[in-house]
């Protein structure tokens, strides 16, 4: 079955360490997105990518980095520069140019201690 | 101010009750989605609306473009409907703006 796979589901890291969250899709979607969810707040866009080797900053990109070397993969690195990294991170994908087929992953809960 | 406002924030209902969740937005949109987030965190898209009304099983979603308002209704609610329901608007390009969600608990 086609879908988005995020791994791991739970992740713990020490403060000051970089950590990379995985997002893989087999839906042949051109566009992929990373969102952050905090309690009491709506999902906020971190980065998005329309095509391979291209990505754009979202509303809260500071302290994060991404790459899009393959159509299927859009990993997110939470760097030590991110001041409040503990959050729930969701990856999504869609066809570009419309919102059809917008699909979310199951998320990764990152806790920095 | 969030461009998408949902109400209520929290809702508790008895099994079988008719439930309504509201979403208001303040900007022009190309589409509106209703999403369901279960306790594990994964999100499922329930509806995409650009006008009128859609129905899927016990779920009904309506949108009034002129009033910038949408509602999600659940008929004959069941404990398995317990989840967070999120309204999301699609503006230019493919970027969504999300409401903060309505946490629904249906008690047997």
GROMACS .gro file of C-alpha atoms in nm, chain A residues 19-95:
model
   77
   19UNK     CA    1   1.913   1.470   1.516
   20UNK     CA    2   1.767   1.361   1.181
   21UNK     CA    3   1.406   1.254   1.133
   22UNK     CA    4   1.325   1.027   0.842
   23UNK     CA    5   1.034   1.066   0.600
   24UNK     CA    6   0.982   0.832   0.305
   25UNK     CA    7   0.687   0.816   0.062
   26UNK     CA    8   0.597   0.573  -0.215
   27UNK     CA    9   0.307   0.772  -0.353
   28UNK     CA   10   0.507   0.926  -0.637
   29UNK     CA   11   0.422   1.269  -0.495
   30UNK     CA   12   0.627   1.564  -0.612
   31UNK     CA   13   0.582   1.777  -0.302
   32UNK     CA   14   0.682   1.699   0.055
   33UNK     CA   15   0.645   1.898   0.375
   34UNK     CA   16   0.758   1.907   0.735
   35UNK     CA   17   0.533   2.044   1.008
   36UNK     CA   18   0.581   2.095   1.378
   37UNK     CA   19   0.300   2.058   1.630
   38UNK     CA   20   0.311   2.202   1.982
   39UNK     CA   21   0.040   2.171   2.247
   40UNK     CA   22  -0.236   2.426   2.196
   41UNK     CA   23  -0.102   2.538   1.860
   42UNK     CA   24  -0.186   2.449   1.504
   43UNK     CA   25   0.061   2.269   1.283
   44UNK     CA   26   0.328   2.504   1.155
   45UNK     CA   27   0.527   2.462   0.835
   46UNK     CA   28   0.902   2.415   0.874
   47UNK     CA   29   1.018   2.338   0.519
   48UNK     CA   30   0.866   2.217   0.196
   49UNK     CA   31   0.997   2.082  -0.131
   50UNK     CA   32   0.825   2.092  -0.467
   51UNK     CA   33   1.077   1.885  -0.659
   52UNK     CA   34   1.401   1.697  -0.609
   53UNK     CA   35   1.702   1.912  -0.515
   54UNK     CA   36   1.479   2.209  -0.432
   55UNK     CA   37   1.327   2.317  -0.102
   56UNK     CA   38   1.187   2.632   0.056
   57UNK     CA   39   1.169   2.765   0.409
   58UNK     CA   40   0.835   2.766   0.581
   59UNK     CA   41   0.721   2.981   0.870
   60UNK     CA   42   0.956   2.838   1.134
   61UNK     CA   43   1.267   2.715   0.951
   62UNK     CA   44   1.528   2.852   1.193
   63UNK     CA   45   1.728   2.574   1.355
   64UNK     CA   46   1.624   2.314   1.099
   65UNK     CA   47   1.772   2.184   0.775
   66UNK     CA   48   1.643   1.950   0.504
   67UNK     CA   49   1.757   1.777   0.188
   68UNK     CA   50   1.571   1.633  -0.110
   69UNK     CA   51   1.813   1.414  -0.300
   70UNK     CA   52   1.546   1.161  -0.398
   71UNK     CA   53   1.179   1.207  -0.480
   72UNK     CA   54   1.084   0.954  -0.215
   73UNK     CA   55   1.280   1.099   0.076
   74UNK     CA   56   1.275   1.429   0.266
   75UNK     CA   57   1.477   1.401   0.589
   76UNK     CA   58   1.464   1.678   0.850
   77UNK     CA   59   1.761   1.761   1.071
   78UNK     CA   60   1.690   1.936   1.399
   79UNK     CA   61   2.011   2.119   1.478
   80UNK     CA   62   2.149   2.235   1.809
   81UNK     CA   63   2.053   2.588   1.701
   82UNK     CA   64   1.683   2.507   1.743
   83UNK     CA   65   1.599   2.656   2.082
   84UNK     CA   66   1.292   2.447   2.163
   85UNK     CA   67   1.323   2.122   1.969
   86UNK     CA   68   1.092   1.910   2.184
   87UNK     CA   69   0.776   1.871   1.974
   88UNK     CA   70   0.576   1.641   1.751
   89UNK     CA   71   0.695   1.644   1.389
   90UNK     CA   72   0.473   1.549   1.096
   91UNK     CA   73   0.575   1.484   0.740
   92UNK     CA   74   0.330   1.513   0.451
   93UNK     CA   75   0.327   1.481   0.075
   94UNK     CA   76   0.101   1.579  -0.212
   95UNK     CA   77   0.084   1.634  -0.583
   0.00000   0.00000   0.00000
